[in-house]
Every structure is written in structure tokens, then in C-alpha cells.
Short mmCIF file of N, CA, C and O in Angstrom, two decimals:
data_model
loop_
_atom_site.label_atom_id
_atom_site.label_comp_id
_atom_site.label_asym_id
_atom_site.label_seq_id
_atom_site.Cartn_x
_atom_site.Cartn_y
_atom_site.Cartn_z
N GLN J 340 -19.02 8.57 -0.94
CA GLN J 340 -17.62 8.83 -1.27
C GLN J 340 -16.73 8.29 -0.14
O GLN J 340 -16.97 8.58 1.02
N VAL J 341 -15.75 7.54 -0.52
CA VAL J 341 -14.82 6.97 0.44
C VAL J 341 -13.61 7.87 0.58
O VAL J 341 -13.08 8.38 -0.41
N HIS J 342 -13.18 8.07 1.81
CA HIS J 342 -11.99 8.87 2.07
C HIS J 342 -10.92 8.00 2.70
O HIS J 342 -11.21 7.23 3.63
N LEU J 343 -9.73 8.14 2.19
CA LEU J 343 -8.58 7.42 2.74
C LEU J 343 -7.59 8.43 3.30
O LEU J 343 -7.27 9.42 2.63
N VAL J 344 -7.11 8.17 4.49
CA VAL J 344 -6.17 9.08 5.14
C VAL J 344 -4.95 8.28 5.58
O VAL J 344 -5.05 7.38 6.42
N GLU J 345 -3.81 8.63 4.99
CA GLU J 345 -2.56 7.95 5.34
C GLU J 345 -1.83 8.71 6.44
O GLU J 345 -1.95 9.93 6.55
N SER J 346 -1.04 7.97 7.19
CA SER J 346 -0.18 8.58 8.21
C SER J 346 1.00 7.66 8.45
O SER J 346 0.99 6.50 8.04
N GLY J 347 2.01 8.20 9.12
CA GLY J 347 3.14 7.39 9.53
C GLY J 347 4.41 7.57 8.74
O GLY J 347 5.44 6.97 9.06
N GLY J 348 4.38 8.38 7.69
CA GLY J 348 5.59 8.60 6.92
C GLY J 348 6.61 9.41 7.72
O GLY J 348 6.31 9.94 8.79
N GLY J 349 7.82 9.49 7.18
CA GLY J 349 8.85 10.27 7.84
C GLY J 349 10.21 10.01 7.23
O GLY J 349 10.33 9.37 6.19
N SER J 350 11.23 10.53 7.91
CA SER J 350 12.61 10.37 7.46
C SER J 350 13.35 9.47 8.44
O SER J 350 13.32 9.73 9.65
N VAL J 351 14.00 8.43 7.91
CA VAL J 351 14.72 7.49 8.76
C VAL J 351 16.05 7.15 8.12
O VAL J 351 16.31 7.48 6.95
N GLN J 352 16.89 6.48 8.88
CA GLN J 352 18.17 5.98 8.39
C GLN J 352 17.97 4.57 7.84
O GLN J 352 17.04 3.85 8.22
N ALA J 353 18.86 4.19 6.94
CA ALA J 353 18.82 2.83 6.39
C ALA J 353 18.89 1.81 7.52
O ALA J 353 19.65 2.00 8.49
N GLY J 354 18.08 0.78 7.40
CA GLY J 354 18.01 -0.26 8.42
C GLY J 354 16.93 -0.05 9.46
O GLY J 354 16.61 -0.98 10.21
N GLU J 355 16.38 1.14 9.51
CA GLU J 355 15.33 1.43 10.48
C GLU J 355 13.96 1.02 9.96
O GLU J 355 13.83 0.53 8.84
N SER J 356 12.95 1.23 10.79
CA SER J 356 11.59 0.79 10.47
C SER J 356 10.60 1.94 10.55
O SER J 356 10.84 2.92 11.26
N LEU J 357 9.52 1.80 9.82
CA LEU J 357 8.38 2.70 9.89
C LEU J 357 7.11 1.89 9.71
O LEU J 357 7.13 0.84 9.05
N THR J 358 6.02 2.39 10.28
CA THR J 358 4.71 1.78 10.04
C THR J 358 3.78 2.83 9.47
O THR J 358 3.56 3.87 10.08
N LEU J 359 3.26 2.55 8.28
CA LEU J 359 2.28 3.41 7.64
C LEU J 359 0.88 2.91 7.98
O LEU J 359 0.65 1.70 8.04
N SER J 360 -0.04 3.84 8.17
CA SER J 360 -1.43 3.49 8.44
C SER J 360 -2.34 4.18 7.44
O SER J 360 -2.08 5.31 7.03
N CYS J 361 -3.40 3.47 7.08
CA CYS J 361 -4.39 4.03 6.17
C CYS J 361 -5.77 3.80 6.77
O CYS J 361 -6.19 2.65 6.95
N ALA J 362 -6.44 4.90 7.09
CA ALA J 362 -7.78 4.81 7.64
C ALA J 362 -8.79 5.07 6.54
O ALA J 362 -8.66 6.04 5.80
N THR J 363 -9.78 4.20 6.43
CA THR J 363 -10.79 4.35 5.38
C THR J 363 -12.16 4.60 5.98
O THR J 363 -12.48 4.10 7.06
N SER J 364 -12.95 5.36 5.25
CA SER J 364 -14.32 5.62 5.70
C SER J 364 -15.28 4.61 5.10
O SER J 364 -16.47 4.64 5.39
N GLY J 365 -14.78 3.72 4.23
CA GLY J 365 -15.63 2.75 3.56
C GLY J 365 -15.37 1.33 4.02
O GLY J 365 -14.64 1.10 4.97
N ALA J 366 -15.99 0.39 3.35
CA ALA J 366 -15.82 -1.03 3.64
C ALA J 366 -14.99 -1.65 2.52
O ALA J 366 -15.52 -1.92 1.45
N PRO J 367 -13.73 -1.87 2.75
CA PRO J 367 -12.86 -2.32 1.67
C PRO J 367 -12.98 -3.81 1.36
O PRO J 367 -13.20 -4.61 2.26
N THR J 368 -12.83 -4.13 0.09
CA THR J 368 -12.63 -5.52 -0.31
C THR J 368 -11.15 -5.75 -0.56
O THR J 368 -10.58 -6.73 -0.13
N TYR J 369 -10.57 -4.82 -1.29
CA TYR J 369 -9.13 -4.85 -1.53
C TYR J 369 -8.53 -3.54 -1.07
O TYR J 369 -9.10 -2.47 -1.31
N MET J 370 -7.38 -3.63 -0.43
CA MET J 370 -6.63 -2.42 -0.11
C MET J 370 -5.17 -2.68 -0.43
O MET J 370 -4.72 -3.82 -0.39
N ALA J 371 -4.48 -1.61 -0.75
CA ALA J 371 -3.09 -1.77 -1.14
C ALA J 371 -2.32 -0.49 -0.87
O ALA J 371 -2.89 0.58 -0.73
N TRP J 372 -1.03 -0.68 -0.82
CA TRP J 372 -0.09 0.44 -0.77
C TRP J 372 0.69 0.46 -2.07
O TRP J 372 1.21 -0.57 -2.51
N PHE J 373 0.76 1.64 -2.66
CA PHE J 373 1.60 1.89 -3.82
C PHE J 373 2.63 2.94 -3.43
O PHE J 373 2.46 3.65 -2.43
N ARG J 374 3.65 3.06 -4.23
CA ARG J 374 4.62 4.12 -4.00
C ARG J 374 5.08 4.68 -5.34
O ARG J 374 5.03 4.02 -6.37
N GLN J 375 5.52 5.93 -5.27
CA GLN J 375 6.02 6.58 -6.48
C GLN J 375 7.19 7.47 -6.11
O GLN J 375 7.04 8.39 -5.30
N ALA J 376 8.33 7.17 -6.70
CA ALA J 376 9.51 7.98 -6.52
C ALA J 376 9.59 9.00 -7.65
O ALA J 376 9.02 8.78 -8.73
N PRO J 377 10.28 10.11 -7.45
CA PRO J 377 10.38 11.13 -8.50
C PRO J 377 10.91 10.54 -9.80
O PRO J 377 11.92 9.83 -9.81
N GLY J 378 10.21 10.82 -10.89
CA GLY J 378 10.64 10.36 -12.19
C GLY J 378 10.34 8.91 -12.49
O GLY J 378 10.72 8.40 -13.55
N LYS J 379 9.66 8.24 -11.57
CA LYS J 379 9.34 6.83 -11.78
C LYS J 379 7.83 6.62 -11.77
O LYS J 379 7.08 7.46 -11.28
N GLU J 380 7.41 5.48 -12.32
CA GLU J 380 6.00 5.14 -12.33
C GLU J 380 5.56 4.66 -10.95
O GLU J 380 6.36 4.19 -10.14
N ARG J 381 4.26 4.78 -10.71
CA ARG J 381 3.70 4.27 -9.46
C ARG J 381 3.77 2.75 -9.47
O ARG J 381 3.42 2.11 -10.45
N GLU J 382 4.25 2.19 -8.39
CA GLU J 382 4.39 0.75 -8.30
C GLU J 382 3.69 0.20 -7.05
O GLU J 382 3.65 0.86 -6.01
N ALA J 383 3.16 -1.01 -7.21
CA ALA J 383 2.49 -1.66 -6.09
C ALA J 383 3.52 -2.18 -5.11
O ALA J 383 4.58 -2.69 -5.51
N VAL J 384 3.23 -2.05 -3.83
CA VAL J 384 4.14 -2.49 -2.79
C VAL J 384 3.56 -3.69 -2.04
O VAL J 384 4.20 -4.73 -1.93
N ALA J 385 2.34 -3.53 -1.53
CA ALA J 385 1.68 -4.60 -0.78
C ALA J 385 0.18 -4.43 -0.88
O ALA J 385 -0.31 -3.31 -1.00
N GLY J 386 -0.54 -5.56 -0.83
CA GLY J 386 -1.99 -5.51 -0.94
C GLY J 386 -2.64 -6.50 0.02
O GLY J 386 -1.98 -7.41 0.54
N PHE J 387 -3.94 -6.29 0.22
CA PHE J 387 -4.67 -7.13 1.17
C PHE J 387 -6.08 -7.35 0.65
O PHE J 387 -6.78 -6.39 0.31
N TYR J 388 -6.49 -8.62 0.57
CA TYR J 388 -7.84 -8.97 0.16
C TYR J 388 -8.61 -9.35 1.42
O TYR J 388 -8.35 -10.40 2.02
N SER J 389 -9.53 -8.49 1.82
CA SER J 389 -10.16 -8.64 3.12
C SER J 389 -10.94 -9.92 3.33
O SER J 389 -10.77 -10.59 4.35
N PRO J 390 -11.84 -10.32 2.38
CA PRO J 390 -12.65 -11.52 2.65
C PRO J 390 -11.82 -12.77 2.92
O PRO J 390 -12.22 -13.63 3.69
N GLY J 391 -10.67 -12.88 2.25
CA GLY J 391 -9.85 -14.08 2.43
C GLY J 391 -8.61 -13.86 3.26
O GLY J 391 -7.82 -14.77 3.45
N SER J 392 -8.46 -12.63 3.75
CA SER J 392 -7.25 -12.26 4.50
C SER J 392 -5.98 -12.66 3.75
O SER J 392 -5.04 -13.23 4.32
N ILE J 393 -5.97 -12.37 2.47
CA ILE J 393 -4.83 -12.72 1.62
C ILE J 393 -3.93 -11.51 1.47
O ILE J 393 -4.39 -10.41 1.21
N GLU J 394 -2.65 -11.73 1.61
CA GLU J 394 -1.66 -10.67 1.48
C GLU J 394 -0.90 -10.82 0.17
O GLU J 394 -0.63 -11.93 -0.28
N TYR J 395 -0.54 -9.70 -0.41
CA TYR J 395 0.26 -9.68 -1.63
C TYR J 395 1.46 -8.76 -1.39
O TYR J 395 1.32 -7.73 -0.73
N TYR J 396 2.60 -9.12 -1.97
CA TYR J 396 3.80 -8.30 -1.83
C TYR J 396 4.58 -8.24 -3.13
O TYR J 396 4.69 -9.23 -3.85
N ALA J 397 5.16 -7.08 -3.39
CA ALA J 397 6.11 -6.96 -4.47
C ALA J 397 7.39 -7.69 -4.07
O ALA J 397 7.74 -7.75 -2.89
N ASP J 398 8.07 -8.24 -5.05
CA ASP J 398 9.30 -8.98 -4.75
C ASP J 398 10.32 -8.13 -4.01
O ASP J 398 11.07 -8.61 -3.16
N SER J 399 10.33 -6.85 -4.30
CA SER J 399 11.34 -5.96 -3.72
C SER J 399 11.15 -5.74 -2.22
O SER J 399 12.07 -5.26 -1.55
N VAL J 400 9.96 -6.08 -1.70
CA VAL J 400 9.72 -5.82 -0.27
C VAL J 400 9.39 -7.09 0.50
O VAL J 400 9.21 -7.03 1.73
N LYS J 401 9.31 -8.23 -0.16
CA LYS J 401 9.00 -9.48 0.54
C LYS J 401 10.01 -9.73 1.65
O LYS J 401 11.21 -9.62 1.44
N GLY J 402 9.50 -10.09 2.80
CA GLY J 402 10.36 -10.35 3.93
C GLY J 402 10.71 -9.11 4.73
O GLY J 402 11.26 -9.23 5.84
N ARG J 403 10.41 -7.93 4.19
CA ARG J 403 10.72 -6.69 4.91
C ARG J 403 9.45 -5.93 5.30
O ARG J 403 9.43 -5.27 6.33
N PHE J 404 8.44 -6.00 4.44
CA PHE J 404 7.20 -5.27 4.68
C PHE J 404 6.10 -6.25 5.06
O PHE J 404 6.05 -7.37 4.54
N THR J 405 5.21 -5.82 5.95
CA THR J 405 4.07 -6.64 6.36
C THR J 405 2.82 -5.80 6.37
O THR J 405 2.78 -4.76 7.04
N ILE J 406 1.81 -6.25 5.63
CA ILE J 406 0.55 -5.52 5.58
C ILE J 406 -0.46 -6.25 6.46
O ILE J 406 -0.47 -7.48 6.55
N SER J 407 -1.31 -5.46 7.12
CA SER J 407 -2.33 -6.06 7.98
C SER J 407 -3.54 -5.15 8.04
O SER J 407 -3.43 -3.94 7.83
N GLN J 408 -4.69 -5.75 8.31
CA GLN J 408 -5.91 -4.96 8.41
C GLN J 408 -6.51 -5.11 9.80
O GLN J 408 -6.55 -6.20 10.36
N ASP J 409 -6.98 -3.98 10.32
CA ASP J 409 -7.65 -3.97 11.62
C ASP J 409 -8.90 -3.12 11.46
O ASP J 409 -8.84 -1.90 11.62
N GLY J 410 -10.01 -3.77 11.13
CA GLY J 410 -11.24 -3.03 10.91
C GLY J 410 -11.13 -2.11 9.71
O GLY J 410 -10.86 -2.55 8.60
N ALA J 411 -11.32 -0.83 9.95
CA ALA J 411 -11.27 0.15 8.86
C ALA J 411 -9.89 0.76 8.69
O ALA J 411 -9.75 1.88 8.19
N LYS J 412 -8.88 0.05 9.10
CA LYS J 412 -7.51 0.57 9.01
C LYS J 412 -6.60 -0.52 8.47
O LYS J 412 -6.70 -1.69 8.87
N VAL J 413 -5.73 -0.11 7.55
CA VAL J 413 -4.73 -1.04 7.03
C VAL J 413 -3.35 -0.47 7.32
O VAL J 413 -3.08 0.69 6.99
N ASP J 414 -2.54 -1.26 7.96
CA ASP J 414 -1.19 -0.84 8.30
C ASP J 414 -0.18 -1.57 7.42
O ASP J 414 -0.44 -2.67 6.94
N MET J 415 0.95 -0.96 7.26
CA MET J 415 2.06 -1.61 6.58
C MET J 415 3.33 -1.33 7.38
O MET J 415 3.78 -0.18 7.44
N LYS J 416 3.85 -2.37 7.98
CA LYS J 416 5.09 -2.24 8.75
C LYS J 416 6.26 -2.47 7.81
O LYS J 416 6.32 -3.49 7.11
N MET J 417 7.17 -1.52 7.80
CA MET J 417 8.31 -1.58 6.89
C MET J 417 9.59 -1.70 7.71
O MET J 417 9.94 -0.77 8.46
N ASP J 418 10.25 -2.81 7.59
CA ASP J 418 11.49 -3.06 8.31
C ASP J 418 12.68 -3.02 7.37
O ASP J 418 12.55 -3.19 6.15
N ASN J 419 13.84 -2.81 7.96
CA ASN J 419 15.09 -2.82 7.19
C ASN J 419 14.99 -1.94 5.94
O ASN J 419 15.31 -2.36 4.83
N LEU J 420 14.55 -0.73 6.14
CA LEU J 420 14.38 0.20 5.03
C LEU J 420 15.72 0.55 4.39
O LEU J 420 16.77 0.57 5.07
N ASN J 421 15.70 0.79 3.10
CA ASN J 421 16.90 1.22 2.38
C ASN J 421 16.57 2.42 1.51
O ASN J 421 15.38 2.73 1.28
N PRO J 422 17.58 3.13 1.02
CA PRO J 422 17.30 4.34 0.23
C PRO J 422 16.40 4.09 -0.97
O PRO J 422 15.70 5.00 -1.42
N GLY J 423 16.41 2.87 -1.50
CA GLY J 423 15.54 2.53 -2.62
C GLY J 423 14.06 2.54 -2.27
O GLY J 423 13.21 2.53 -3.17
N ASP J 424 13.74 2.59 -0.98
CA ASP J 424 12.35 2.65 -0.54
C ASP J 424 11.84 4.09 -0.45
O ASP J 424 10.66 4.31 -0.16
N THR J 425 12.70 5.05 -0.70
CA THR J 425 12.29 6.45 -0.65
C THR J 425 11.27 6.74 -1.73
O THR J 425 11.51 6.49 -2.92
N ALA J 426 10.11 7.24 -1.34
CA ALA J 426 9.03 7.52 -2.28
C ALA J 426 7.86 8.13 -1.53
O ALA J 426 7.83 8.15 -0.30
N MET J 427 6.88 8.60 -2.31
CA MET J 427 5.58 8.95 -1.75
C MET J 427 4.76 7.67 -1.74
O MET J 427 4.67 6.99 -2.78
N TYR J 428 4.18 7.35 -0.62
CA TYR J 428 3.40 6.13 -0.48
C TYR J 428 1.91 6.48 -0.45
O TYR J 428 1.48 7.36 0.29
N TYR J 429 1.15 5.74 -1.26
CA TYR J 429 -0.28 5.98 -1.40
C TYR J 429 -1.07 4.74 -0.99
O TYR J 429 -0.71 3.62 -1.37
N CYS J 430 -2.16 4.97 -0.31
CA CYS J 430 -3.11 3.92 0.02
C CYS J 430 -4.20 3.90 -1.05
O CYS J 430 -4.63 4.96 -1.51
N ALA J 431 -4.62 2.70 -1.42
CA ALA J 431 -5.67 2.56 -2.43
C ALA J 431 -6.69 1.53 -1.98
O ALA J 431 -6.36 0.59 -1.26
N GLN J 432 -7.91 1.72 -2.43
CA GLN J 432 -9.00 0.83 -2.01
C GLN J 432 -9.94 0.53 -3.16
O GLN J 432 -10.24 1.39 -3.99
N ARG J 433 -10.39 -0.71 -3.20
CA ARG J 433 -11.50 -1.11 -4.07
C ARG J 433 -12.54 -1.75 -3.16
O ARG J 433 -12.20 -2.60 -2.34
N SER J 434 -13.79 -1.31 -3.30
CA SER J 434 -14.81 -1.76 -2.37
C SER J 434 -15.62 -2.94 -2.86
O SER J 434 -16.40 -3.51 -2.10
N SER J 435 -15.47 -3.33 -4.13
CA SER J 435 -16.27 -4.42 -4.68
C SER J 435 -15.38 -5.49 -5.27
O SER J 435 -14.26 -5.24 -5.70
N PHE J 436 -15.91 -6.71 -5.33
CA PHE J 436 -15.17 -7.82 -5.92
C PHE J 436 -15.10 -7.63 -7.43
O PHE J 436 -16.00 -7.09 -8.05
N LYS J 437 -13.99 -8.08 -8.02
CA LYS J 437 -13.84 -7.99 -9.46
C LYS J 437 -13.15 -9.25 -9.96
O LYS J 437 -12.08 -9.62 -9.45
N TRP J 438 -13.77 -9.89 -10.96
CA TRP J 438 -13.11 -11.03 -11.60
C TRP J 438 -11.87 -10.52 -12.33
O TRP J 438 -11.92 -9.51 -13.02
N GLY J 439 -10.79 -11.23 -12.18
CA GLY J 439 -9.56 -10.83 -12.86
C GLY J 439 -8.86 -9.67 -12.21
O GLY J 439 -8.00 -9.03 -12.82
N PHE J 440 -9.22 -9.40 -10.97
CA PHE J 440 -8.60 -8.29 -10.25
C PHE J 440 -7.11 -8.49 -10.15
O PHE J 440 -6.63 -9.59 -9.90
N ARG J 441 -6.38 -7.42 -10.40
CA ARG J 441 -4.93 -7.44 -10.25
C ARG J 441 -4.55 -6.50 -9.14
O ARG J 441 -4.72 -5.28 -9.26
N TRP J 442 -4.02 -7.03 -8.09
CA TRP J 442 -3.71 -6.22 -6.92
C TRP J 442 -2.66 -5.17 -7.23
O TRP J 442 -2.62 -4.13 -6.56
N ASP J 443 -1.84 -5.40 -8.23
CA ASP J 443 -0.74 -4.49 -8.52
C ASP J 443 -1.05 -3.51 -9.66
O ASP J 443 -0.15 -2.82 -10.15
N PHE J 444 -2.31 -3.47 -10.09
CA PHE J 444 -2.70 -2.58 -11.18
C PHE J 444 -3.46 -1.38 -10.63
O PHE J 444 -4.57 -1.53 -10.11
N PRO J 445 -2.90 -0.18 -10.71
CA PRO J 445 -3.56 0.99 -10.12
C PRO J 445 -4.97 1.21 -10.64
O PRO J 445 -5.84 1.68 -9.89
N GLY J 446 -5.22 0.88 -11.89
CA GLY J 446 -6.53 1.11 -12.48
C GLY J 446 -7.64 0.27 -11.87
O GLY J 446 -8.83 0.55 -12.11
N ASP J 447 -7.31 -0.76 -11.10
CA ASP J 447 -8.33 -1.61 -10.48
C ASP J 447 -8.80 -1.07 -9.13
O ASP J 447 -9.64 -1.69 -8.49
N TYR J 448 -8.27 0.06 -8.72
CA TYR J 448 -8.67 0.65 -7.45
C TYR J 448 -9.53 1.89 -7.70
O TYR J 448 -9.30 2.65 -8.64
N ASP J 449 -10.51 2.09 -6.82
CA ASP J 449 -11.46 3.18 -6.99
C ASP J 449 -11.09 4.43 -6.20
O ASP J 449 -11.47 5.54 -6.58
N TYR J 450 -10.42 4.26 -5.10
CA TYR J 450 -10.16 5.38 -4.20
C TYR J 450 -8.68 5.42 -3.81
O TYR J 450 -8.06 4.37 -3.63
N TRP J 451 -8.20 6.63 -3.66
CA TRP J 451 -6.80 6.85 -3.33
C TRP J 451 -6.67 7.90 -2.23
O TRP J 451 -7.45 8.85 -2.17
N GLY J 452 -5.64 7.70 -1.41
CA GLY J 452 -5.32 8.72 -0.43
C GLY J 452 -4.41 9.78 -1.04
O GLY J 452 -4.03 9.69 -2.21
N GLN J 453 -4.06 10.77 -0.22
CA GLN J 453 -3.22 11.87 -0.68
C GLN J 453 -1.74 11.55 -0.67
O GLN J 453 -0.94 12.25 -1.29
N GLY J 454 -1.37 10.52 0.06
CA GLY J 454 0.03 10.11 0.09
C GLY J 454 0.75 10.56 1.34
O GLY J 454 0.39 11.56 1.97
N THR J 455 1.78 9.80 1.71
CA THR J 455 2.64 10.16 2.82
C THR J 455 4.09 9.86 2.41
O THR J 455 4.37 8.81 1.82
N GLN J 456 4.97 10.79 2.68
CA GLN J 456 6.35 10.69 2.21
C GLN J 456 7.19 9.82 3.13
O GLN J 456 7.15 9.97 4.36
N VAL J 457 7.97 8.94 2.52
CA VAL J 457 8.97 8.15 3.24
C VAL J 457 10.33 8.44 2.63
O VAL J 457 10.51 8.31 1.42
N THR J 458 11.26 8.87 3.46
CA THR J 458 12.62 9.17 3.00
C THR J 458 13.60 8.36 3.82
O THR J 458 13.58 8.43 5.05
N VAL J 459 14.45 7.60 3.13
CA VAL J 459 15.43 6.76 3.80
C VAL J 459 16.82 7.21 3.36
O VAL J 459 17.13 7.20 2.17
N SER J 460 17.63 7.58 4.30
CA SER J 460 18.98 8.04 4.00
C SER J 460 19.99 6.98 4.41
O SER J 460 19.78 6.21 5.34
N SER J 461 21.11 6.96 3.66
CA SER J 461 22.13 5.93 3.90
C SER J 461 23.11 6.38 4.97
O SER J 461 23.13 7.53 5.39
#
């Protein structure tokens, strides 16, 4: 059983930065950050394909968020935050390769963390 533990959430002002970290007990092939705001569906934010060191980003965060992997930890640095980024952020992991894998599809991930709250005030 793989365990994911997120950290780094908090409350900040618009324009400030936060770095989220996700520590995994397994060997990831794909890892990603999703977020879910109240009343909204869970959406993909950023992803990382370990074997190829490939990064994926949602259009809404390109140029502001940066995902990186360091061993069994995946960080996501979030710059220039705005109130629209307020949500619960979840780390997700898939440990095996999959043909047709979609980094932004929650169903393609096997393991999830408990989430860490990010609140951005204007």
C-alpha cells in the first residue's frame, strides 16, 4: 500500500507564493497535483512523468506553477497566487505505465493523499 502525505498549504495574499510537497512511500511513474474548490469538480493542476521527466500543466497555471520531483517527493511551487487558486490540493500517484494514460484524468491514478488547503485572499 502506497501512502502519500501532502504538506505546505496555508493562507496567503494574492501575488504571494507557496510550495506544496508530496512525500510518497512508493515508486511513482506518474504523479500529479489536483485541486478541488467547494462546489466544483476536481481538476488537474500539474503532473510529472518520472521516467521521462516530463511535466504537464493546466492552462490556468502555466507560467505560475512548477512541478518537480526529488526522489520520493514531488513539489509544486506556486507563484503569483490569486483567489481563483483557493482549493483543497491533492497529490495523486500511479505506479505503473499505462497506454493512453491521461495525466489530467483522476481515474488513471491509484493512490491519493488526504489533501492540503490553500487559501488566497485578495
